[in-house]
mmCIF file of C-alpha atoms in Angstrom:
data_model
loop_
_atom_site.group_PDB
_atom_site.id
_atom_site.type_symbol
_atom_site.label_atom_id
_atom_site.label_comp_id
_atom_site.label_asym_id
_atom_site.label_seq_id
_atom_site.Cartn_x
_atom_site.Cartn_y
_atom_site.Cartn_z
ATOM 1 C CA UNK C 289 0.000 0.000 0.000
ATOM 2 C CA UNK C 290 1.380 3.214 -1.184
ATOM 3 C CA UNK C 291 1.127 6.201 1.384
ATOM 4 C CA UNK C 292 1.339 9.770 1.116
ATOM 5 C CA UNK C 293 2.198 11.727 4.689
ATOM 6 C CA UNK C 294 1.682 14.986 5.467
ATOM 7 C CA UNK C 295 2.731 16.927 8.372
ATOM 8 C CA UNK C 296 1.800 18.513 10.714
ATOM 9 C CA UNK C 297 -1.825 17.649 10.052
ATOM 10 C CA UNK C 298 -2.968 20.848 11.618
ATOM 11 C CA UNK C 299 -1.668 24.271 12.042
ATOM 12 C CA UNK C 300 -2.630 27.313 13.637
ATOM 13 C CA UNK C 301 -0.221 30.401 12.925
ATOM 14 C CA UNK C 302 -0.928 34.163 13.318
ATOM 15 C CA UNK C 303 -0.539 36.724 10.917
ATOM 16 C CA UNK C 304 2.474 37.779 9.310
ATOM 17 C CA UNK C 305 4.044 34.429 10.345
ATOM 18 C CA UNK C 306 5.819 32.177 7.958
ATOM 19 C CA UNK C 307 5.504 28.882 7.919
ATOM 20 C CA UNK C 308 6.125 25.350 5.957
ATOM 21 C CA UNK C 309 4.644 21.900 5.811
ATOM 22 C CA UNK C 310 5.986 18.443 4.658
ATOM 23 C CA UNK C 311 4.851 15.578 2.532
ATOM 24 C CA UNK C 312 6.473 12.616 2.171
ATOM 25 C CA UNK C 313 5.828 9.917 -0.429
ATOM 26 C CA UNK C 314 8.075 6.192 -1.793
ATOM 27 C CA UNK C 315 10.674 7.928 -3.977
ATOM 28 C CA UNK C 316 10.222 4.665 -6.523
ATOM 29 C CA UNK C 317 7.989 5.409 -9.400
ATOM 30 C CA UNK C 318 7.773 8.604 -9.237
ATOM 31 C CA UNK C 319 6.094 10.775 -12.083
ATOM 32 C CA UNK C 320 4.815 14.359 -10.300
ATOM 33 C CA UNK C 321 3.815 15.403 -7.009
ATOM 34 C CA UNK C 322 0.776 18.153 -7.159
ATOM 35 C CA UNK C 323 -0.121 20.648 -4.519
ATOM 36 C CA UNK C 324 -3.379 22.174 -3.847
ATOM 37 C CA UNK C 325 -5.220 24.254 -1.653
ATOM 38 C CA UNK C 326 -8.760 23.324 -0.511
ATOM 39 C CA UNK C 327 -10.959 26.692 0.571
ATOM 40 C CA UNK C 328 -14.101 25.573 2.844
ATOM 41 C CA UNK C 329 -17.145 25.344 0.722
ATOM 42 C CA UNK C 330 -14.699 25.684 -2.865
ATOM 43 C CA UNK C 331 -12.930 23.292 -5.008
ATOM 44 C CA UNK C 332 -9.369 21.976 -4.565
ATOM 45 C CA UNK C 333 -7.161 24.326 -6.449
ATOM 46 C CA UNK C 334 -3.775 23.686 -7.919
ATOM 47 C CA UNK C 335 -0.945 25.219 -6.631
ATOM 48 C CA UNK C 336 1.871 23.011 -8.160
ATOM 49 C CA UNK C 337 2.776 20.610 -10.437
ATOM 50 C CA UNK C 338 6.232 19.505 -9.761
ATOM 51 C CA UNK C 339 8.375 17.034 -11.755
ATOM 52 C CA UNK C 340 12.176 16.866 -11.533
ATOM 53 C CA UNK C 341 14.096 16.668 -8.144
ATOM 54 C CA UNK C 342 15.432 19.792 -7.045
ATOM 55 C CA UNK C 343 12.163 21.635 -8.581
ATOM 56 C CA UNK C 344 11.302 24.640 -6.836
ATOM 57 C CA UNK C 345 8.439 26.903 -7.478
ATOM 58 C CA UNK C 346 6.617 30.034 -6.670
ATOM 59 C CA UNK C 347 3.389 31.966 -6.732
ATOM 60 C CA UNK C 348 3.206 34.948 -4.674
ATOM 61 C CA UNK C 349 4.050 33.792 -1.145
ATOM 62 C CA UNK C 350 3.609 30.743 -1.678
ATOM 63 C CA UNK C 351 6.537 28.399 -2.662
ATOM 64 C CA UNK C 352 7.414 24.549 -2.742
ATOM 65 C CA UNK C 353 10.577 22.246 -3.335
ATOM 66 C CA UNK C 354 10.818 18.771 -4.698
ATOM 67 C CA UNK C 355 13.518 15.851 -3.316
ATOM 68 C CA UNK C 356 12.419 12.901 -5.647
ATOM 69 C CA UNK C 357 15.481 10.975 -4.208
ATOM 70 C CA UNK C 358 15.059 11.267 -0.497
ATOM 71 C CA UNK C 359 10.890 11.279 -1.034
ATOM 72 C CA UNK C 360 9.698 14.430 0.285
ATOM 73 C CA UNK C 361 8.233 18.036 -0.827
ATOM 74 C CA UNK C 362 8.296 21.040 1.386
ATOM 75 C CA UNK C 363 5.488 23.640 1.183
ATOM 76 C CA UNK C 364 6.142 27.439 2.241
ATOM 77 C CA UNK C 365 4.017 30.369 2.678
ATOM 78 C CA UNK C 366 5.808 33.877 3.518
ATOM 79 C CA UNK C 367 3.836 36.270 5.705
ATOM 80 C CA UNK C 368 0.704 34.096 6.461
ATOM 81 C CA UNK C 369 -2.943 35.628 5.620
ATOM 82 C CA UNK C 370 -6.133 34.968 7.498
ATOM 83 C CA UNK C 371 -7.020 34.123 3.459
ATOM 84 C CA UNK C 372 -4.096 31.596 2.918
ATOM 85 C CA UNK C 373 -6.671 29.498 5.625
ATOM 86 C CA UNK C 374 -7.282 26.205 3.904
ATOM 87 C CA UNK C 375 -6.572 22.850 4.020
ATOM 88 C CA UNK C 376 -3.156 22.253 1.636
ATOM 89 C CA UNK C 377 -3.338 18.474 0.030
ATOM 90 C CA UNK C 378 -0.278 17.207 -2.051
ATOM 91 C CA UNK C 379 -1.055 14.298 -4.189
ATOM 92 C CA UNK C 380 1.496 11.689 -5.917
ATOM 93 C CA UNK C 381 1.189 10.802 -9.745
ATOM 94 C CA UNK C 382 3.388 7.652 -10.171
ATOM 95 C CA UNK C 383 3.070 6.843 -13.860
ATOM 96 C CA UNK C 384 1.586 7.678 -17.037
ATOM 97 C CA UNK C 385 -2.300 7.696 -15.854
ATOM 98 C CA UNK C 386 -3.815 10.362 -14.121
ATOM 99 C CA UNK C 387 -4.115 8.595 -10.846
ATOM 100 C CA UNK C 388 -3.141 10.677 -7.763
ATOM 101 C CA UNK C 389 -2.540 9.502 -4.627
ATOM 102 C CA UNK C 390 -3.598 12.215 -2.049
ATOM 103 C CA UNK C 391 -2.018 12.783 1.154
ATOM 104 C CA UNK C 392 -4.861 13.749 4.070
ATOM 105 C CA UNK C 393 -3.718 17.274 4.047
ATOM 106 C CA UNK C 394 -2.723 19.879 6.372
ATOM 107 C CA UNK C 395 -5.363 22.223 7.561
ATOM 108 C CA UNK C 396 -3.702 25.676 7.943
ATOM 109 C CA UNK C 397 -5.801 28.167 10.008
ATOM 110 C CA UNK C 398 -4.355 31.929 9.985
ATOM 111 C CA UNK C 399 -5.557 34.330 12.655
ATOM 112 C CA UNK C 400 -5.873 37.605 11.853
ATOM 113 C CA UNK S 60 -14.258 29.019 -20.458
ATOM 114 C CA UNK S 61 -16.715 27.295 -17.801
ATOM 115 C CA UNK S 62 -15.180 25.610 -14.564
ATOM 116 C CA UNK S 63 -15.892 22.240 -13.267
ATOM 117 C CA UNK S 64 -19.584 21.839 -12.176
ATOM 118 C CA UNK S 65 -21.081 19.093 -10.290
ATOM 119 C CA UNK S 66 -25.028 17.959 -9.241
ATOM 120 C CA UNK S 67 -26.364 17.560 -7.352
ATOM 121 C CA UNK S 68 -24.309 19.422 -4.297
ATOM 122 C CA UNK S 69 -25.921 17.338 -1.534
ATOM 123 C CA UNK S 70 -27.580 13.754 -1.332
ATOM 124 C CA UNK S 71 -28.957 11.588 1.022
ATOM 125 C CA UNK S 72 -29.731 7.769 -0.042
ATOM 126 C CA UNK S 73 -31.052 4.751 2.313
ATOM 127 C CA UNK S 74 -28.961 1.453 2.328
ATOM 128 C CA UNK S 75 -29.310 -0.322 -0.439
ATOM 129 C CA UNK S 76 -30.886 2.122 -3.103
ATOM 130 C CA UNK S 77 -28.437 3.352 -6.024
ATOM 131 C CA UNK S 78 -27.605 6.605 -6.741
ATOM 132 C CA UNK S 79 -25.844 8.815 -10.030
ATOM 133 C CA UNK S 80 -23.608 12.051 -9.190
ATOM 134 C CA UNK S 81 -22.834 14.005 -12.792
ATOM 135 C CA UNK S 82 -20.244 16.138 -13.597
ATOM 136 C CA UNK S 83 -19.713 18.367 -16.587
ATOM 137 C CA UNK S 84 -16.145 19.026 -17.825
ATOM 138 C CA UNK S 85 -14.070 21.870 -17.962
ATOM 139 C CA UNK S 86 -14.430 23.088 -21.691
ATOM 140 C CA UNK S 87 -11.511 21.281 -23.606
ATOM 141 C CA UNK S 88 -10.979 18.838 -21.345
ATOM 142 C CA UNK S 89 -11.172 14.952 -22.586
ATOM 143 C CA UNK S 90 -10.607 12.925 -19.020
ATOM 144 C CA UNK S 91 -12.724 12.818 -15.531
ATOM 145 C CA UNK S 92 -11.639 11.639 -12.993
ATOM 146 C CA UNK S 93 -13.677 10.416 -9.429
ATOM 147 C CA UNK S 94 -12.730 10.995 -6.055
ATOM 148 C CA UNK S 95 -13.894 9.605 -2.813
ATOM 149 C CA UNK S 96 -13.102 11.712 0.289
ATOM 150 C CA UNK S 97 -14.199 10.063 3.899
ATOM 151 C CA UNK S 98 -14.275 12.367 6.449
ATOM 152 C CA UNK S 99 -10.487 13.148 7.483
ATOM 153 C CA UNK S 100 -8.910 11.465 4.492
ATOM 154 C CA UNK S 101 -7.369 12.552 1.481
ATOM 155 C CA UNK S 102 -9.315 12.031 -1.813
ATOM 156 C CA UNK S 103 -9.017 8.063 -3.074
ATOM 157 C CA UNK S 104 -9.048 7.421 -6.476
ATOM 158 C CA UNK S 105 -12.129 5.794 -7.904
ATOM 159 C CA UNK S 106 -11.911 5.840 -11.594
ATOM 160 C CA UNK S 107 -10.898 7.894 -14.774
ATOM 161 C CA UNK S 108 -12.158 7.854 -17.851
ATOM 162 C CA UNK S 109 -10.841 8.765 -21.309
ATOM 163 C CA UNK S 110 -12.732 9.744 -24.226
ATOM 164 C CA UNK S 111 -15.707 7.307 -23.128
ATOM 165 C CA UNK S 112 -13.486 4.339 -21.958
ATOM 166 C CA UNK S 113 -12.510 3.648 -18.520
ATOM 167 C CA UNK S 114 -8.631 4.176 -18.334
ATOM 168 C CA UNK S 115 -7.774 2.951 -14.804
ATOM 169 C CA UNK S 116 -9.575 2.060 -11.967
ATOM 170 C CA UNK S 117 -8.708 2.480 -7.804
ATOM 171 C CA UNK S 118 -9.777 -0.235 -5.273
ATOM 172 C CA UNK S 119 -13.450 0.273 -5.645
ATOM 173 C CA UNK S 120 -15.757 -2.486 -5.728
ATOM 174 C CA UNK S 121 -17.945 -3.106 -9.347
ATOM 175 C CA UNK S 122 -20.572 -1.551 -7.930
ATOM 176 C CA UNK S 123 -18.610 1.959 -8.709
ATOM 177 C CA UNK S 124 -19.656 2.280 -11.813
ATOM 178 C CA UNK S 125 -19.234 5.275 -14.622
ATOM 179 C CA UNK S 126 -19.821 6.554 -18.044
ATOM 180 C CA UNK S 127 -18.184 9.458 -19.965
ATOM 181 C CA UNK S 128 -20.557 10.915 -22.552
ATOM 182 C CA UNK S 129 -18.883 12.384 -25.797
ATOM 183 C CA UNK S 130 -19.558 16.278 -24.791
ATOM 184 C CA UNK S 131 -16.672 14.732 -22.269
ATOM 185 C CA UNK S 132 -19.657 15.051 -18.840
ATOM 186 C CA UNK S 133 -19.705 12.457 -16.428
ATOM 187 C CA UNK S 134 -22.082 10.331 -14.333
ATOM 188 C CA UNK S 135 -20.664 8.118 -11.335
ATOM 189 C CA UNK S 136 -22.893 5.364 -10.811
ATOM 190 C CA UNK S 137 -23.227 3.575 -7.189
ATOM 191 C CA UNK S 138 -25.468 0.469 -6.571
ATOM 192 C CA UNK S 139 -26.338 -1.337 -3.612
ATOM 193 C CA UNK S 140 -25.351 1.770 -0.949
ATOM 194 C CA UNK S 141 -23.703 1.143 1.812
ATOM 195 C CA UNK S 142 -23.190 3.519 4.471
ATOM 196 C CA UNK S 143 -19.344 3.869 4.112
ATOM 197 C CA UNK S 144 -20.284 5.063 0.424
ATOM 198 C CA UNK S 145 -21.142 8.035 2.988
ATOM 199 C CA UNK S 146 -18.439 10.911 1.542
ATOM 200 C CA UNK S 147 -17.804 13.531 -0.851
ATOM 201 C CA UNK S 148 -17.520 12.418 -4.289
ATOM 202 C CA UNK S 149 -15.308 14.868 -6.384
ATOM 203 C CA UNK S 150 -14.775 15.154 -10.132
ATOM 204 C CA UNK S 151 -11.706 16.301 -11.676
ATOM 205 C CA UNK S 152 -10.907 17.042 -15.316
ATOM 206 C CA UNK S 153 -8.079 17.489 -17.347
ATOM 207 C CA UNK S 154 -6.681 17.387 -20.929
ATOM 208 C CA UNK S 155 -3.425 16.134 -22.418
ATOM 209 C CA UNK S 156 -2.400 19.997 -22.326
ATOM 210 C CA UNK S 157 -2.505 20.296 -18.975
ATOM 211 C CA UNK S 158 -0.437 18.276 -16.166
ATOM 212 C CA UNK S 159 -3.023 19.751 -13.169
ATOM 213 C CA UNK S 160 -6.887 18.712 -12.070
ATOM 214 C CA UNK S 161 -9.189 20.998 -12.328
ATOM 215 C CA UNK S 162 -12.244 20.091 -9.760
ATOM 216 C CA UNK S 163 -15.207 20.507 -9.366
ATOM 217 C CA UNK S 164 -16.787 21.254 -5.468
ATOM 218 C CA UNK S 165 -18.219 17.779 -4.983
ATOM 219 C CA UNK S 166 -21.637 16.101 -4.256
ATOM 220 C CA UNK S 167 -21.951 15.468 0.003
ATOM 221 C CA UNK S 168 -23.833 11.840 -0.229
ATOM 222 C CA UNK S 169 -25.156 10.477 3.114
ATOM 223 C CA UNK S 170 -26.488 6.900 2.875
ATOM 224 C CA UNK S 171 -28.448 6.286 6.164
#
């Protein structure tokens, strides 16, 4: 059984704070890890589509990196806003199919 | 360009009866996929489908059923309910342009 982990599961920060969370998924196989961000009462949106190890990218304050080898993909926001709360889910894409395997997500809560 | 829409936004079934959730595509956009989410889990993988034909399948039982109509829309099928078919059922779609999901904001089924 294939897992995808993401830590911490919750997270309450205040704002203005920085602050990062992990997923961590079997380095074999490995074909893209998404990111997106889940609003209450929206649809999951994607952040990220990474693909080679060492990726980084950014949008706004929001950036990620990509270790293929060691298994894991760091997510960062920069100067947390009350509207950056929402659950962040990263997802694993091992081969050619569309097939993600989600992690449960890390709920970020941002108090104003 | 029209978004991911799904319908209806809330269900609620009795054990046993069967049920359809329908999705329409984002315009351009050749392959759905479904998504289970259980309440504090990540999104499992039901099926895709591909220009009408089923092109992979998660760990769902036959009873998951689907069909992909050729305006690319979606129906998920589910016989026999059981109450841990009780979850959000997403749709995603996405086209050989594009590497991300784009989802819709999911039908809430409660089988009692």
């Amino acid at each position: 059984i294939l897992n995808v982990e993401q830590s911490p599961q919750s997270l309450h920060v205040q704002e203005g704070d920085s602050t990062n969370f992990t997923c961590s998924f079997p380095s074999s196989n490995f074909y893209a890890l998404h990111w997106y961000r889940w609003e209450t009462a929206k649809s999951p949106e994607a952040l990220f589509v990474m693909t080679l190890n060492g990726d980084e990218k950014k949008k706004g304050r929001i950036s990620a990196t990509l270790n293929t080898k060691e298994g894991y993909s760091y997510l960062y926001i920069k100067g947390s806003q009350p509207e950056d709360s929402a659950t962040y889910l990263c997802a694993l894409r091992m081969d050619s199919s569309y097939k993600l395997i989600f992690g449960s997500g890390t709920r970020l809560l941002v108090r104003p | 360009e029209t978004g991911v829409t799904q319908s209806p936004t809330h269900l609620i079934k009795t054990r046993g009866q069967q049920v359809t959730l329908r999705c329409s595509s984002q315009s351009g956009h050749n392959t759905v996929s479904w998504y289970q989410q259980a309440l504090g889990q990540g999104p499992q993988f039901i099926f895709q489908y591909y220009r009408e034909e089923e092109n992979g399948r998660g760990n769902f039982p036959p009873r998951f059923s689907g069909l992909q109509f050729p305006n690319y829309s979606s129906e998920l099928n589910v016989n026999a309910l059981e109450l841990d078919d009780s979850a959000l059922y997403l749709c995603a779609s996405s086209s050989s342009l594009t590497e991300k999901l784009f989802f819709g904001s999911g039908t809430q089924l409660s089988v009692l």
